[in-house]
Short mmCIF file of C-alpha atoms in Angstrom, two decimals:
data_model
loop_
_atom_site.label_atom_id
_atom_site.label_comp_id
_atom_site.label_asym_id
_atom_site.label_seq_id
_atom_site.Cartn_x
_atom_site.Cartn_y
_atom_site.Cartn_z
CA MET X 254 -175.45 124.18 168.62
CA LYS X 255 -172.98 126.75 169.80
CA LYS X 256 -169.53 125.82 168.63
CA LYS X 257 -166.43 126.59 170.64
CA ILE X 258 -162.82 126.47 169.56
CA LEU X 259 -160.20 125.31 172.02
CA SER X 260 -156.80 125.50 170.35
CA VAL X 261 -154.46 123.13 172.11
CA LEU X 262 -150.69 122.79 172.28
CA LEU X 263 -148.96 120.40 174.61
CA CYS X 264 -146.29 122.13 176.74
CA MET X 265 -144.04 119.32 177.81
CA ALA X 266 -140.64 117.96 176.84
CA VAL X 267 -141.61 115.14 174.52
CA THR X 268 -140.47 114.01 171.12
CA ALA X 269 -143.01 115.24 168.62
CA ALA X 270 -144.77 112.45 166.81
CA MET X 271 -145.68 113.73 163.38
CA LEU X 272 -148.99 112.58 161.97
CA THR X 273 -148.34 111.10 158.54
CA GLY X 274 -151.58 111.90 156.65
CA CYS X 275 -151.48 111.19 152.97
CA GLY X 276 -153.37 114.25 152.11
CA SER X 277 -150.82 116.69 153.52
CA GLY X 278 -150.03 118.11 150.14
CA GLY X 279 -150.26 121.73 151.17
CA ASN X 280 -153.68 121.69 152.80
CA GLU X 281 -152.77 120.95 156.40
CA ALA X 282 -153.07 124.03 158.58
CA SER X 283 -151.14 124.53 161.79
CA GLY X 284 -152.85 127.71 162.88
CA SER X 285 -151.52 130.59 165.01
CA GLY X 286 -152.36 132.37 168.24
CA THR X 287 -152.97 129.10 170.01
CA LYS X 288 -153.71 128.74 173.68
CA GLU X 289 -151.47 126.50 175.74
CA ALA X 290 -153.15 123.73 177.68
CA SER X 291 -152.25 120.62 179.60
CA VAL X 292 -153.14 117.12 178.46
CA GLN X 293 -155.92 117.01 181.05
CA GLU X 294 -157.39 120.28 179.80
CA ALA X 295 -157.27 119.05 176.22
CA GLY X 296 -159.01 115.86 177.21
CA GLY X 297 -161.73 117.53 179.18
CA GLY X 298 -160.42 117.61 182.74
CA GLU X 299 -161.73 115.66 185.71
CA ASP X 300 -165.18 115.06 184.28
CA ALA X 301 -163.68 113.28 181.30
CA ALA X 302 -161.41 111.26 183.54
CA GLU X 303 -164.36 110.15 185.63
CA GLY X 304 -166.53 109.40 182.59
CA LYS X 305 -169.13 112.06 183.35
CA GLY X 306 -171.20 113.59 180.59
CA GLU X 307 -171.53 117.35 180.28
CA GLU X 308 -174.43 119.64 179.58
CA SER X 309 -174.30 123.28 178.52
CA SER X 310 -176.41 125.93 180.18
CA GLY X 311 -179.04 125.32 177.49
CA GLY X 312 -179.36 121.65 178.38
CA LYS X 313 -177.48 120.46 175.32
CA THR X 314 -175.00 117.60 175.47
CA VAL X 315 -171.45 118.89 175.09
CA ILE X 316 -169.05 116.79 173.05
CA ARG X 317 -165.47 117.43 172.00
CA MET X 318 -164.10 116.92 168.49
CA THR X 319 -160.36 117.03 167.86
CA TYR X 320 -158.51 117.53 164.57
CA TRP X 321 -155.03 118.55 163.40
CA ASN X 322 -156.53 121.03 160.92
CA SER X 323 -157.61 124.50 161.96
CA GLU X 324 -161.28 125.35 162.38
CA ASP X 325 -161.58 127.13 159.05
CA THR X 326 -161.18 123.79 157.23
CA VAL X 327 -164.41 122.50 158.81
CA ALA X 328 -166.29 125.76 159.40
CA ALA X 329 -169.17 124.95 157.05
CA MET X 330 -169.51 121.46 158.53
CA LEU X 331 -169.73 122.87 162.06
CA ASP X 332 -172.41 125.31 160.91
CA TYR X 333 -174.33 122.43 159.33
CA LEU X 334 -174.07 120.32 162.49
CA ALA X 335 -175.45 123.22 164.53
CA GLU X 336 -178.68 122.85 162.56
CA ALA X 337 -178.70 119.10 161.98
CA VAL X 338 -178.02 118.09 165.60
CA PRO X 339 -179.48 120.97 167.65
CA ASP X 340 -179.36 119.09 170.96
CA VAL X 341 -175.57 118.71 170.82
CA GLU X 342 -172.95 121.37 171.43
CA ILE X 343 -169.50 120.82 169.92
CA GLU X 344 -166.24 122.04 171.35
CA TYR X 345 -163.78 122.01 168.46
CA LEU X 346 -160.30 121.13 169.68
CA PHE X 347 -157.53 122.14 167.30
CA VAL X 348 -154.33 120.30 168.19
CA ASP X 349 -151.17 121.23 166.34
CA ASN X 350 -150.04 118.60 163.85
CA SER X 351 -146.61 118.21 165.47
CA ASN X 352 -148.15 117.15 168.80
CA TYR X 353 -151.36 115.50 167.67
CA ASP X 354 -150.40 111.84 168.04
CA THR X 355 -148.72 112.42 171.39
CA ILE X 356 -151.71 114.22 172.89
CA VAL X 357 -154.39 111.89 171.55
CA ASP X 358 -152.45 108.75 172.50
CA THR X 359 -151.97 110.06 176.04
CA GLN X 360 -155.65 110.89 176.45
CA LEU X 361 -156.97 107.62 175.04
CA SER X 362 -154.58 105.48 177.08
CA ALA X 363 -156.04 107.14 180.20
CA GLU X 364 -159.60 106.39 178.97
CA GLU X 365 -160.13 110.11 178.47
CA GLY X 366 -159.97 112.33 175.44
CA PRO X 367 -162.39 113.83 172.93
CA ASP X 368 -165.66 112.17 172.01
CA ILE X 369 -164.92 112.39 168.27
CA ILE X 370 -161.36 111.99 167.04
CA CYS X 371 -160.06 112.73 163.56
CA GLU X 372 -157.75 109.83 162.76
CA SER X 373 -155.16 109.02 160.12
CA PRO X 374 -155.37 105.44 158.80
CA GLY X 375 -152.28 104.44 160.79
CA SER X 376 -153.49 105.91 164.07
CA ALA X 377 -157.00 104.48 163.57
CA LEU X 378 -155.53 100.99 163.20
CA LYS X 379 -153.42 101.44 166.33
CA HIS X 380 -156.31 102.78 168.40
CA ALA X 381 -158.73 100.11 167.13
CA ARG X 382 -156.29 97.36 168.13
CA LEU X 383 -156.07 98.86 171.62
CA GLY X 384 -159.86 99.00 171.96
CA TYR X 385 -160.05 102.78 172.10
CA LEU X 386 -162.53 103.23 169.24
CA GLU X 387 -166.20 102.35 168.75
CA PRO X 388 -167.08 100.18 165.70
CA LEU X 389 -169.02 102.15 163.07
CA ASP X 390 -170.03 99.32 160.75
CA GLU X 391 -173.63 100.38 160.12
CA LEU X 392 -172.71 103.89 159.01
CA ALA X 393 -169.64 102.59 157.16
CA GLY X 394 -171.93 100.57 154.90
CA ASN X 395 -172.92 103.82 153.20
CA TYR X 396 -169.34 104.52 152.10
CA SER X 397 -167.24 102.96 149.35
CA ASP X 398 -164.70 100.27 150.24
CA ALA X 399 -161.93 102.53 148.93
CA GLY X 400 -162.70 104.92 151.78
CA THR X 401 -163.43 102.50 154.62
CA SER X 402 -160.82 99.81 153.99
CA VAL X 403 -158.03 101.96 155.41
CA TYR X 404 -159.96 102.31 158.68
CA SER X 405 -160.80 98.62 159.04
CA TYR X 406 -159.51 96.22 161.65
CA ASP X 407 -160.53 92.64 162.41
CA GLY X 408 -163.68 92.84 160.30
CA SER X 409 -165.02 96.18 161.55
CA VAL X 410 -164.66 99.81 160.50
CA TYR X 411 -163.53 102.25 163.19
CA ALA X 412 -163.52 105.62 161.38
CA LEU X 413 -165.59 107.18 158.62
CA PRO X 414 -163.65 108.73 155.72
CA GLY X 415 -163.66 112.46 155.23
CA ILE X 416 -163.20 114.36 151.98
CA SER X 417 -160.34 112.90 149.99
CA TRP X 418 -157.12 114.34 148.75
CA PHE X 419 -156.10 113.11 145.33
CA GLU X 420 -153.40 113.27 142.70
CA GLY X 421 -153.76 112.68 139.00
CA ILE X 422 -152.16 113.92 135.79
CA PHE X 423 -152.67 117.59 134.92
CA TYR X 424 -152.49 118.13 131.18
CA ASN X 425 -152.24 121.09 128.83
CA LYS X 426 -155.49 120.99 126.86
CA ALA X 427 -154.19 123.26 124.11
CA LEU X 428 -151.17 121.04 123.40
CA PHE X 429 -153.43 118.01 123.08
CA GLU X 430 -155.97 119.79 120.86
CA GLU X 431 -153.46 121.61 118.64
CA ASN X 432 -151.68 118.34 117.89
CA SER X 433 -154.88 116.26 117.53
CA ILE X 434 -153.84 113.93 120.33
CA GLU X 435 -156.66 111.99 121.98
CA LEU X 436 -156.79 111.44 125.72
CA PRO X 437 -155.69 107.93 126.71
CA LYS X 438 -158.02 105.44 128.36
CA THR X 439 -155.47 102.74 129.17
CA PHE X 440 -151.83 102.59 130.25
CA ASP X 441 -150.70 101.46 126.79
CA GLU X 442 -152.54 104.37 125.22
CA TYR X 443 -150.87 106.70 127.72
CA ILE X 444 -147.43 105.44 126.68
CA ALA X 445 -148.43 105.97 123.03
CA VAL X 446 -149.51 109.55 123.80
CA CYS X 447 -146.15 110.24 125.43
CA LYS X 448 -144.38 108.93 122.32
CA GLN X 449 -146.47 111.22 120.13
CA PHE X 450 -145.33 114.24 122.11
CA GLN X 451 -141.73 113.02 122.00
CA ASP X 452 -141.94 112.79 118.20
CA LEU X 453 -143.14 116.40 118.17
CA GLY X 454 -140.18 117.51 120.27
CA ILE X 455 -142.41 118.21 123.29
CA THR X 456 -141.57 116.85 126.74
CA PRO X 457 -144.53 114.58 127.53
CA LEU X 458 -144.31 114.66 131.33
CA ALA X 459 -142.64 117.21 133.61
CA ALA X 460 -141.34 115.40 136.69
CA GLY X 461 -139.31 116.51 139.68
CA LEU X 462 -137.61 113.19 140.38
CA LYS X 463 -135.24 114.83 142.83
CA SER X 464 -138.06 113.87 145.19
CA TRP X 465 -139.05 110.26 145.84
CA GLU X 466 -142.77 111.09 145.55
CA PRO X 467 -143.47 111.11 141.77
CA MET X 468 -142.24 107.58 141.08
CA LEU X 469 -143.96 106.32 144.23
CA LYS X 470 -147.37 107.64 143.24
CA ASN X 471 -147.18 106.99 139.51
CA SER X 472 -146.09 103.37 139.86
CA MET X 473 -148.45 102.61 142.73
CA ALA X 474 -151.37 104.00 140.74
CA PHE X 475 -150.70 101.37 138.07
CA VAL X 476 -150.43 98.60 140.67
CA ALA X 477 -153.67 99.83 142.25
CA ALA X 478 -155.49 99.68 138.92
CA GLU X 479 -154.10 96.28 137.91
CA TYR X 480 -153.90 94.43 141.22
CA LEU X 481 -154.82 96.17 144.47
CA SER X 482 -158.36 96.98 143.27
CA THR X 483 -159.03 93.37 142.21
CA ASP X 484 -160.31 90.42 144.22
CA ALA X 485 -156.84 88.91 144.04
CA GLY X 486 -155.13 91.97 145.47
CA LYS X 487 -157.69 93.71 147.67
CA ASN X 488 -156.27 92.21 150.87
CA PHE X 489 -152.63 92.88 150.07
CA GLY X 490 -152.44 95.96 152.31
CA SER X 491 -153.82 94.23 155.40
CA ASP X 492 -151.74 91.12 154.73
CA TYR X 493 -148.64 93.26 154.23
CA ARG X 494 -149.03 95.02 157.56
CA ASP X 495 -149.52 91.62 159.23
CA GLY X 496 -146.31 90.29 157.69
CA LYS X 497 -148.13 87.61 155.67
CA VAL X 498 -146.96 88.70 152.21
CA LYS X 499 -144.00 90.38 150.57
CA MET X 500 -143.91 92.98 147.83
CA ASP X 501 -141.16 91.04 146.08
CA GLY X 502 -142.81 88.12 144.34
CA THR X 503 -146.19 89.89 144.24
CA TRP X 504 -145.72 93.29 142.61
CA ASN X 505 -142.89 92.36 140.22
CA SER X 506 -144.90 91.64 137.08
CA TYR X 507 -146.97 94.81 137.44
CA LEU X 508 -143.94 97.03 137.95
CA GLU X 509 -142.12 95.37 135.07
CA LYS X 510 -144.94 96.52 132.80
CA TRP X 511 -145.04 99.96 134.42
CA SER X 512 -141.28 100.25 133.79
CA GLU X 513 -142.13 101.24 130.22
CA MET X 514 -142.30 104.70 131.80
CA ILE X 515 -138.51 104.36 132.06
CA THR X 516 -137.62 102.29 129.00
CA GLU X 517 -139.64 104.61 126.74
CA GLY X 518 -137.80 107.67 128.07
CA ILE X 519 -140.74 109.30 129.84
CA TYR X 520 -138.93 109.19 133.18
CA THR X 521 -135.24 109.90 132.60
CA THR X 522 -132.19 109.90 134.83
CA ASP X 523 -131.60 113.64 134.37
CA MET X 524 -134.99 114.28 136.00
CA THR X 525 -133.44 113.26 139.34
CA GLY X 526 -131.79 116.69 139.24
CA ILE X 527 -135.13 118.48 138.84
CA ASP X 528 -137.19 119.46 141.89
CA HIS X 529 -140.95 119.80 142.21
CA ASP X 530 -141.08 123.57 141.67
CA GLN X 531 -138.94 123.37 138.53
CA ALA X 532 -141.19 120.67 137.08
CA LEU X 533 -144.29 122.70 137.96
CA GLU X 534 -142.90 125.73 136.15
CA GLN X 535 -141.94 123.64 133.12
CA PHE X 536 -145.54 122.49 132.83
CA ALA X 537 -147.11 125.85 133.67
CA MET X 538 -145.11 127.63 130.97
CA GLY X 539 -146.19 125.14 128.31
CA ASP X 540 -142.87 123.33 127.99
CA ALA X 541 -144.33 119.95 128.97
CA ALA X 542 -147.67 118.39 128.12
CA MET X 543 -148.41 116.82 131.51
CA PHE X 544 -147.55 117.06 135.22
CA CYS X 545 -148.58 114.73 138.06
CA SER X 546 -149.98 116.62 141.05
CA GLY X 547 -153.19 117.57 142.87
CA PRO X 548 -155.44 120.49 143.82
CA TRP X 549 -152.80 121.97 146.14
CA ASP X 550 -150.70 122.97 143.10
CA LEU X 551 -153.48 124.39 140.92
CA ASP X 552 -153.24 127.96 142.21
CA ALA X 553 -149.45 128.00 141.78
CA ILE X 554 -149.75 126.71 138.22
CA MET X 555 -152.37 129.28 137.25
CA ALA X 556 -150.46 132.11 138.95
CA LYS X 557 -147.52 131.40 136.63
CA ASN X 558 -149.70 131.18 133.53
CA PRO X 559 -153.28 132.48 133.93
CA ASP X 560 -154.04 131.66 130.29
CA LEU X 561 -153.16 127.98 130.60
CA GLN X 562 -156.00 125.63 129.66
CA ILE X 563 -155.69 122.85 132.19
CA ASP X 564 -157.50 119.63 133.01
CA MET X 565 -156.68 116.47 134.94
CA MET X 566 -156.81 112.87 133.74
CA PRO X 567 -156.55 109.85 136.05
CA PHE X 568 -153.96 107.08 135.99
CA TYR X 569 -154.90 103.94 134.06
CA GLY X 570 -154.28 100.21 134.05
CA LEU X 571 -154.24 97.92 131.03
CA SER X 572 -158.03 97.68 130.68
CA GLU X 573 -160.26 100.62 129.84
CA SER X 574 -161.91 101.96 132.99
CA ALA X 575 -162.86 105.13 134.85
CA GLY X 576 -159.23 105.30 135.93
CA TRP X 577 -157.63 105.72 139.33
CA LEU X 578 -156.30 108.60 141.39
CA ILE X 579 -153.74 108.29 144.15
CA GLY X 580 -155.22 109.69 147.34
CA GLY X 581 -157.32 108.98 150.34
CA PRO X 582 -159.37 110.45 153.15
CA GLY X 583 -158.06 113.67 154.61
CA CYS X 584 -159.06 112.27 157.98
CA GLY X 585 -161.38 109.64 159.42
CA PHE X 586 -164.04 110.53 162.00
CA ALA X 587 -163.88 108.08 164.91
CA VAL X 588 -165.86 107.80 168.16
CA ASN X 589 -164.08 107.33 171.47
CA ALA X 590 -165.18 103.96 172.91
CA ASN X 591 -164.85 105.42 176.43
CA SER X 592 -166.90 108.53 175.71
CA ALA X 593 -169.52 109.38 178.31
CA ASN X 594 -171.44 111.07 175.49
CA LYS X 595 -171.35 108.22 172.99
CA GLU X 596 -174.99 108.61 171.92
CA ALA X 597 -174.48 112.29 171.10
CA ALA X 598 -171.21 111.55 169.30
CA MET X 599 -172.95 108.92 167.19
CA LYS X 600 -175.63 111.46 166.23
CA VAL X 601 -172.90 113.79 165.00
CA VAL X 602 -171.05 111.21 162.88
CA ALA X 603 -174.42 110.06 161.50
CA ALA X 604 -175.16 113.65 160.45
CA ILE X 605 -171.74 113.89 158.80
CA SER X 606 -172.59 110.65 156.96
CA THR X 607 -175.36 112.27 154.90
CA VAL X 608 -175.13 113.92 151.51
CA GLU X 609 -175.80 117.25 153.22
CA GLY X 610 -173.11 116.61 155.81
CA GLN X 611 -170.57 115.68 153.15
CA ALA X 612 -171.48 118.77 151.14
CA ALA X 613 -170.81 120.93 154.18
CA LEU X 614 -167.47 119.21 154.79
CA TRP X 615 -166.57 119.59 151.10
CA GLU X 616 -167.36 123.31 151.17
CA ASN X 617 -164.00 124.08 152.78
CA ASN X 618 -162.18 121.27 150.95
CA GLN X 619 -163.15 121.83 147.30
CA GLY X 620 -161.23 119.73 144.82
CA GLY X 621 -161.57 116.64 146.98
CA SER X 622 -164.32 114.07 146.71
CA SER X 623 -166.58 112.13 149.05
CA TYR X 624 -166.61 108.37 149.61
CA LEU X 625 -170.28 108.46 150.68
CA ASP X 626 -172.74 106.83 148.27
CA GLY X 627 -174.65 109.51 146.37
CA ALA X 628 -172.45 112.41 147.46
CA VAL X 629 -171.18 113.86 144.19
CA PHE X 630 -170.20 117.51 143.92
CA ASP X 631 -169.56 119.91 141.07
CA LEU X 632 -165.83 120.05 140.48
CA PRO X 633 -163.84 122.96 139.10
CA GLU X 634 -163.28 122.60 135.36
CA ALA X 635 -159.64 121.72 136.02
CA TYR X 636 -160.77 118.23 137.08
CA ASN X 637 -163.34 117.46 134.38
CA SER X 638 -161.48 114.49 132.91
CA ALA X 639 -161.01 112.95 136.36
CA ALA X 640 -164.72 113.18 137.18
CA ASP X 641 -165.52 109.55 136.32
CA ALA X 642 -162.75 108.25 138.57
CA LEU X 643 -163.93 110.48 141.41
CA ALA X 644 -167.57 109.47 140.94
CA ALA X 645 -166.57 105.80 141.00
CA GLY X 646 -164.71 106.29 144.28
CA ASN X 647 -161.46 105.21 142.60
CA VAL X 648 -159.24 107.24 144.90
CA TYR X 649 -156.78 105.05 146.75
CA CYS X 650 -153.57 105.38 148.75
CA PRO X 651 -151.95 101.91 149.05
CA TRP X 652 -149.66 102.66 151.98
CA ASN X 653 -152.59 103.84 154.08
CA GLU X 654 -153.26 100.13 154.68
CA TRP X 655 -149.75 99.29 155.86
CA GLY X 656 -150.38 100.23 159.48
CA ALA X 657 -147.15 100.69 161.44
CA ALA X 658 -145.21 100.12 158.22
CA ALA X 659 -146.80 103.09 156.40
CA PRO X 660 -143.62 105.22 156.70
CA ALA X 661 -141.93 102.70 154.37
CA HIS X 662 -143.70 104.35 151.44
CA GLU X 663 -140.88 106.90 151.42
CA GLU X 664 -138.35 104.06 151.25
CA TYR X 665 -140.30 102.66 148.30
CA GLY X 666 -140.01 105.97 146.46
CA THR X 667 -136.30 106.23 147.24
CA GLN X 668 -135.66 102.66 146.08
CA MET X 669 -137.54 103.38 142.84
CA GLN X 670 -135.18 106.31 142.23
CA SER X 671 -132.25 103.91 142.53
CA TYR X 672 -134.01 101.56 140.11
CA LEU X 673 -134.40 104.41 137.61
CA LEU X 674 -130.70 105.25 137.93
CA GLY X 675 -129.76 101.64 137.21
CA ALA X 676 -128.20 101.07 140.62
CA GLN X 677 -130.28 97.92 141.18
CA ASP X 678 -132.82 95.69 139.48
CA LEU X 679 -136.51 95.50 140.32
CA THR X 680 -136.15 92.44 142.55
CA ALA X 681 -133.53 94.15 144.73
CA THR X 682 -135.69 97.27 144.81
CA LEU X 683 -138.70 95.41 146.20
CA GLN X 684 -136.60 93.33 148.57
CA ASN X 685 -135.19 96.53 150.06
CA VAL X 686 -138.71 97.86 150.60
CA ASP X 687 -139.76 94.58 152.22
CA ALA X 688 -136.77 94.81 154.57
CA ALA X 689 -137.78 98.34 155.61
CA VAL X 690 -141.35 97.19 156.23
CA GLU X 691 -140.19 94.19 158.26
CA GLU X 692 -138.04 96.45 160.44
CA LEU X 693 -140.93 98.83 161.12
CA LEU X 694 -143.30 95.97 161.96
CA SER X 695 -140.80 94.50 164.41
CA LYS X 696 -140.74 97.63 166.57
#
């Protein structure tokens, strides 16, 4: 399969609709030297508009795959597909992140567009509701629920999860070993570990709370472990986006327990004056035992201190488990319901949905994990202590399931900052988030 790259930018006066992918922590590429093209060119021109299939000069079926990441992030996968599906030729369409939603929405609404579309959870839900995507239930059965739930609508799955992004708790192995401190396996044990470091005069957790992100992810990881991953809470995300439930009255008891992070002095008010880079340096230089982040920060940490012995542990709930990481699919592979080359597109997503296909996709996304059953890869040593959580598929991003209300996750983080500062109680905090969600859902 000969692969082509058509780099696309939309040249028109529109308001850019930013794609809010959870895994944008430094690994989203925007590319350079792009070729300008119209919406029709991006979507395949008149043949696509008329629903005609295409064949290359070699008699292969030509399909188009679009993504907001540059071609180098999927290069190994494209090479694999060239061998695995030799009767299909892929045109890889890179569309700049700032214009991605606008271009794809325009194409799909005209019953045009690429045959395979890389979707965020929010856009997949929108496109599934509008009937633009083909159900992929049979292939989805080979993936974990943690990966497919964010691409589900009305009982079917409309996109297959790619390699995940994730965030856990980096820790300084030497500080743990030198002070004979055991790794925690539960939330209560984690609090106890933090107290041990405090007693030693060592900052347990470096945190840049000038940003809303750390408290968002840390607290939601606990709620995921205790509630969202259980039978009682597994439908909260879908019910929340449908306006059937509120966060206030549901999450309160979990966040009250998690608030020991504040009452025990692990998160402190002065941390709201510390930014991400300052917290990273504090950890990298050995002045804090732990730091919450993901693979995108590993190089920066090691550049500051090449001798640092580093590993990552997951977040925990009250019961001993493999633990949980905050994260989700970097993208979901969806098939255009109006594709004239649907059979060929299905062959491609089926090839991606093999251990070999996932390995090829992982090759340019190392540090992430696969949601496909049986697809387990060797991780760098920096993630050894998170291996069980990754193998269990316990990588979850709660707001991915909020649909049109997903942008409210930032409001959640901001409200949690106010809670830390004592400006409001937990009930008011959650009520403010609910109000932001309700406003987004009403639009």
